[in-house]
Amino acid sequence: MARRIMHIDLDAFFVSVEQALNPNLRGKPVVVGGRPDRRGVVASASYEARAFGLHAGMPLTTACRLCPQATFIEGSFSRYRHASQKFMAILADFSPYLEPVSLDEAYLDATGFESIHGSIHQMAIAIKQRIKDELALCASIGIASSKVVAKVASELSKPDGLLEVADGEERSFLAPLPIAKLPGIGKKTERILNGLGINTIGKLSNMPLDTLKSHFGTSGEVLHHYANGIDDREIKLPGAAKSISRETTFGKDTKDRSQLEATLRYLSERVSSELRQQGKLSRCITLKLRYADFRTITRHHTLRQGSNTDQTIFDTGLQLLKKALSQEKQPVRLIGIGVSNLIEPGRQLDMLDSSAERLEHLNKAIDRIRKKYGFTAIQTGRTLLLKDIFPQSGEGYTLHTPSLSR
Ligand code: TTP
Ligand code: MG
């Protein structure tokens, strides 16, 4: 039986919460983002404001020029978080297979729920009605056999929409749409595809896989599948790791750079291997150091693009380590590295950097060998040094490497 996946997204979320609280604002051009005479951008624009060309990300000064009669509101994140919690609670009443994606967006697996509501379409109507009755907000819902098609459908149906794509109709539904409607196609990919004469999802779906791969590497394969309405991604229930980290306490406090760097390398490889096992990329790398006097510091770096390679995670950690050591002369008692802000690879199809792709292949090969022969079967020049520092026991080092936060 084909899956029935729903993508639910609230319309003009921040603005709609303000309109729900203040009926005078309903049906009018409203912008949340800040005062128009201040620096800043539009976070959310009502559909009445969008008619004047306003959209998220537009500088407020431009928004004010295009639509001076709009009401500009600073906004309050706690109000939006509160509304979001209520929204997710309503969805959870309908199916336990719920994956919140952002404050106002979620996937829900409704497969097999026809018998309860008459049809999945009826179920979606009931969800929209409860959101309207209890929150005075409007949701748009797409229903399809996969996440990607459901998301395109909900976006297309906005505002106050409901669009179901029947099983088997995925390709023909997507075909006439401009490529920018396909999740994961950013400005850069769009430009390259347009340069190749590809402007619709249908044309993209007919492009030979090899050609796509030659332009976009492994992301080309994802593009090919999405354009053909193929997407096996499951609904991911919350509770999966939000961060992964490893740390180790030295037997004896140390200032030895090579020992610190070798240990950091080892811990980075452990963390990135776990990331790859979970099929995730990380955008935030954190270094943790505890000094001899027990003072503990953490230093973060945010990557422009997500990564799960040993090299990127180690290199980033190393930069943070070098900086920290230049500022503090005490010996180190504990070193740790962590990754957070975890994302799925599908969300960064714009990864066009072939060196990043080569690293990904290399790391996958290393994982395969390690799975077969043990983690320390492969070592880099840096971690080899640990052999002299830590006695080896069986297959792995006797490093104390607890997972800190899960
Ligand atoms: P979206 O769902 O992208 O936008 P929206 O709900 O305002 O409008 P619609 O879904 O009808 O197209 O984002 C949800 C909220 O996230 C949005 O109300 C405000 C916030 N947001 C920002 O703060 N900055 C942004 O650039 C975007 C896109 C959204
Ligand atoms: Mg929205």
PDB file of N, CA, C and O in Angstrom, residues 248-257 259-260 263 289-295 325 329-335 389-390:
ATOM      1  N   THR A 248      37.393  13.193  26.451  1.00  0.00           N
ATOM      2  CA  THR A 248      38.272  12.316  27.192  1.00  0.00           C
ATOM      3  C   THR A 248      39.056  13.117  28.227  1.00  0.00           C
ATOM      4  O   THR A 248      39.426  14.270  27.977  1.00  0.00           O
ATOM      5  N   THR A 249      39.261  12.499  29.393  1.00  0.00           N
ATOM      6  CA  THR A 249      40.065  13.122  30.448  1.00  0.00           C
ATOM      7  C   THR A 249      41.444  12.465  30.410  1.00  0.00           C
ATOM      8  O   THR A 249      41.541  11.240  30.387  1.00  0.00           O
ATOM      9  N   PHE A 250      42.469  13.279  30.372  1.00  0.00           N
ATOM     10  CA  PHE A 250      43.827  12.723  30.318  1.00  0.00           C
ATOM     11  C   PHE A 250      44.220  12.152  31.682  1.00  0.00           C
ATOM     12  O   PHE A 250      43.818  12.692  32.724  1.00  0.00           O
ATOM     13  N   GLY A 251      45.019  11.091  31.655  1.00  0.00           N
ATOM     14  CA  GLY A 251      45.526  10.528  32.903  1.00  0.00           C
ATOM     15  C   GLY A 251      46.338  11.581  33.647  1.00  0.00           C
ATOM     16  O   GLY A 251      46.299  11.676  34.873  1.00  0.00           O
ATOM     17  N   LYS A 252      47.042  12.398  32.874  1.00  0.00           N
ATOM     18  CA  LYS A 252      47.876  13.437  33.475  1.00  0.00           C
ATOM     19  C   LYS A 252      47.640  14.726  32.667  1.00  0.00           C
ATOM     20  O   LYS A 252      47.643  14.688  31.432  1.00  0.00           O
ATOM     21  N   ASP A 253      47.389  15.843  33.348  1.00  0.00           N
ATOM     22  CA  ASP A 253      47.143  17.107  32.646  1.00  0.00           C
ATOM     23  C   ASP A 253      48.284  17.374  31.673  1.00  0.00           C
ATOM     24  O   ASP A 253      49.441  17.075  31.973  1.00  0.00           O
ATOM     25  N   THR A 254      47.935  17.939  30.513  1.00  0.00           N
ATOM     26  CA  THR A 254      48.968  18.071  29.484  1.00  0.00           C
ATOM     27  C   THR A 254      48.938  19.418  28.770  1.00  0.00           C
ATOM     28  O   THR A 254      47.876  20.041  28.630  1.00  0.00           O
ATOM     29  N   LYS A 255      50.118  19.817  28.309  1.00  0.00           N
ATOM     30  CA  LYS A 255      50.240  20.998  27.445  1.00  0.00           C
ATOM     31  C   LYS A 255      50.821  20.587  26.102  1.00  0.00           C
ATOM     32  O   LYS A 255      51.079  21.421  25.258  1.00  0.00           O
ATOM     33  N   ASP A 256      51.036  19.285  25.953  1.00  0.00           N
ATOM     34  CA  ASP A 256      51.687  18.759  24.751  1.00  0.00           C
ATOM     35  C   ASP A 256      50.750  18.890  23.537  1.00  0.00           C
ATOM     36  O   ASP A 256      49.726  18.207  23.454  1.00  0.00           O
ATOM     37  N   ARG A 257      51.129  19.752  22.607  1.00  0.00           N
ATOM     38  CA  ARG A 257      50.298  20.031  21.427  1.00  0.00           C
ATOM     39  C   ARG A 257      49.974  18.763  20.633  1.00  0.00           C
ATOM     40  O   ARG A 257      48.854  18.561  20.200  1.00  0.00           O
ATOM     41  N   GLN A 259      49.883  15.666  21.554  1.00  0.00           N
ATOM     42  CA  GLN A 259      48.959  14.779  22.260  1.00  0.00           C
ATOM     43  C   GLN A 259      47.527  15.338  22.200  1.00  0.00           C
ATOM     44  O   GLN A 259      46.569  14.612  21.950  1.00  0.00           O
ATOM     45  N   LEU A 260      47.418  16.654  22.388  1.00  0.00           N
ATOM     46  CA  LEU A 260      46.096  17.287  22.328  1.00  0.00           C
ATOM     47  C   LEU A 260      45.496  17.132  20.937  1.00  0.00           C
ATOM     48  O   LEU A 260      44.323  16.784  20.777  1.00  0.00           O
ATOM     49  N   THR A 263      44.519  13.473  20.125  1.00  0.00           N
ATOM     50  CA  THR A 263      43.293  13.078  20.822  1.00  0.00           C
ATOM     51  C   THR A 263      42.083  13.743  20.169  1.00  0.00           C
ATOM     52  O   THR A 263      41.037  13.117  19.971  1.00  0.00           O
ATOM     53  N   LEU A 289      37.115  22.330  26.546  1.00  0.00           N
ATOM     54  CA  LEU A 289      38.393  22.134  27.245  1.00  0.00           C
ATOM     55  C   LEU A 289      38.165  22.335  28.732  1.00  0.00           C
ATOM     56  O   LEU A 289      37.455  23.261  29.139  1.00  0.00           O
ATOM     57  N   ARG A 290      38.767  21.450  29.527  1.00  0.00           N
ATOM     58  CA  ARG A 290      38.784  21.691  30.972  1.00  0.00           C
ATOM     59  C   ARG A 290      40.245  21.807  31.363  1.00  0.00           C
ATOM     60  O   ARG A 290      41.068  20.960  31.010  1.00  0.00           O
ATOM     61  N   TYR A 291      40.546  22.905  32.049  1.00  0.00           N
ATOM     62  CA  TYR A 291      41.931  23.146  32.429  1.00  0.00           C
ATOM     63  C   TYR A 291      42.244  22.488  33.765  1.00  0.00           C
ATOM     64  O   TYR A 291      41.342  22.000  34.455  1.00  0.00           O
ATOM     65  N   ALA A 292      43.536  22.522  34.104  1.00  0.00           N
ATOM     66  CA  ALA A 292      44.000  21.871  35.338  1.00  0.00           C
ATOM     67  C   ALA A 292      43.232  22.374  36.567  1.00  0.00           C
ATOM     68  O   ALA A 292      42.956  21.609  37.488  1.00  0.00           O
ATOM     69  N   ASP A 293      42.826  23.666  36.536  1.00  0.00           N
ATOM     70  CA  ASP A 293      42.101  24.201  37.703  1.00  0.00           C
ATOM     71  C   ASP A 293      40.586  23.943  37.607  1.00  0.00           C
ATOM     72  O   ASP A 293      39.797  24.577  38.303  1.00  0.00           O
ATOM     73  N   PHE A 294      40.204  23.039  36.700  1.00  0.00           N
ATOM     74  CA  PHE A 294      38.805  22.624  36.518  1.00  0.00           C
ATOM     75  C   PHE A 294      37.930  23.662  35.820  1.00  0.00           C
ATOM     76  O   PHE A 294      36.744  23.459  35.643  1.00  0.00           O
ATOM     77  N   ARG A 295      38.486  24.798  35.439  1.00  0.00           N
ATOM     78  CA  ARG A 295      37.704  25.757  34.668  1.00  0.00           C
ATOM     79  C   ARG A 295      37.409  25.126  33.307  1.00  0.00           C
ATOM     80  O   ARG A 295      38.308  24.559  32.683  1.00  0.00           O
ATOM     81  N   LEU A 325      44.277  27.712  23.008  1.00  0.00           N
ATOM     82  CA  LEU A 325      45.581  27.499  23.640  1.00  0.00           C
ATOM     83  C   LEU A 325      46.438  28.768  23.615  1.00  0.00           C
ATOM     84  O   LEU A 325      47.270  28.976  24.492  1.00  0.00           O
ATOM     85  N   LYS A 329      47.373  29.473  29.128  1.00  0.00           N
ATOM     86  CA  LYS A 329      48.629  28.719  29.186  1.00  0.00           C
ATOM     87  C   LYS A 329      48.571  27.509  30.123  1.00  0.00           C
ATOM     88  O   LYS A 329      49.526  26.762  30.224  1.00  0.00           O
ATOM     89  N   GLN A 330      47.460  27.324  30.810  1.00  0.00           N
ATOM     90  CA  GLN A 330      47.369  26.197  31.756  1.00  0.00           C
ATOM     91  C   GLN A 330      47.370  24.844  31.053  1.00  0.00           C
ATOM     92  O   GLN A 330      46.888  24.737  29.920  1.00  0.00           O
ATOM     93  N   PRO A 331      47.803  23.785  31.720  1.00  0.00           N
ATOM     94  CA  PRO A 331      47.674  22.447  31.142  1.00  0.00           C
ATOM     95  C   PRO A 331      46.197  22.038  31.034  1.00  0.00           C
ATOM     96  O   PRO A 331      45.355  22.544  31.781  1.00  0.00           O
ATOM     97  N   VAL A 332      45.927  21.136  30.100  1.00  0.00           N
ATOM     98  CA  VAL A 332      44.548  20.707  29.840  1.00  0.00           C
ATOM     99  C   VAL A 332      44.284  19.372  30.530  1.00  0.00           C
ATOM    100  O   VAL A 332      45.090  18.454  30.463  1.00  0.00           O
ATOM    101  N   ARG A 333      43.126  19.310  31.168  1.00  0.00           N
ATOM    102  CA  ARG A 333      42.734  18.099  31.890  1.00  0.00           C
ATOM    103  C   ARG A 333      41.803  17.235  31.045  1.00  0.00           C
ATOM    104  O   ARG A 333      41.874  16.019  31.051  1.00  0.00           O
ATOM    105  N   LEU A 334      40.920  17.919  30.287  1.00  0.00           N
ATOM    106  CA  LEU A 334      39.919  17.202  29.477  1.00  0.00           C
ATOM    107  C   LEU A 334      39.764  17.913  28.142  1.00  0.00           C
ATOM    108  O   LEU A 334      39.790  19.142  28.083  1.00  0.00           O
ATOM    109  N   ILE A 335      39.576  17.116  27.091  1.00  0.00           N
ATOM    110  CA  ILE A 335      39.268  17.712  25.785  1.00  0.00           C
ATOM    111  C   ILE A 335      38.053  16.986  25.206  1.00  0.00           C
ATOM    112  O   ILE A 335      37.893  15.771  25.397  1.00  0.00           O
ATOM    113  N   ILE A 389      50.711   6.828  23.591  1.00  0.00           N
ATOM    114  CA  ILE A 389      50.201   7.522  24.777  1.00  0.00           C
ATOM    115  C   ILE A 389      49.210   6.662  25.550  1.00  0.00           C
ATOM    116  O   ILE A 389      49.241   6.586  26.761  1.00  0.00           O
ATOM    117  N   PHE A 390      48.296   6.019  24.794  1.00  0.00           N
ATOM    118  CA  PHE A 390      47.299   5.183  25.440  1.00  0.00           C
ATOM    119  C   PHE A 390      47.569   3.718  25.129  1.00  0.00           C
ATOM    120  O   PHE A 390      47.689   3.362  23.975  1.00  0.00           O
TER     121      PHE A 390
END
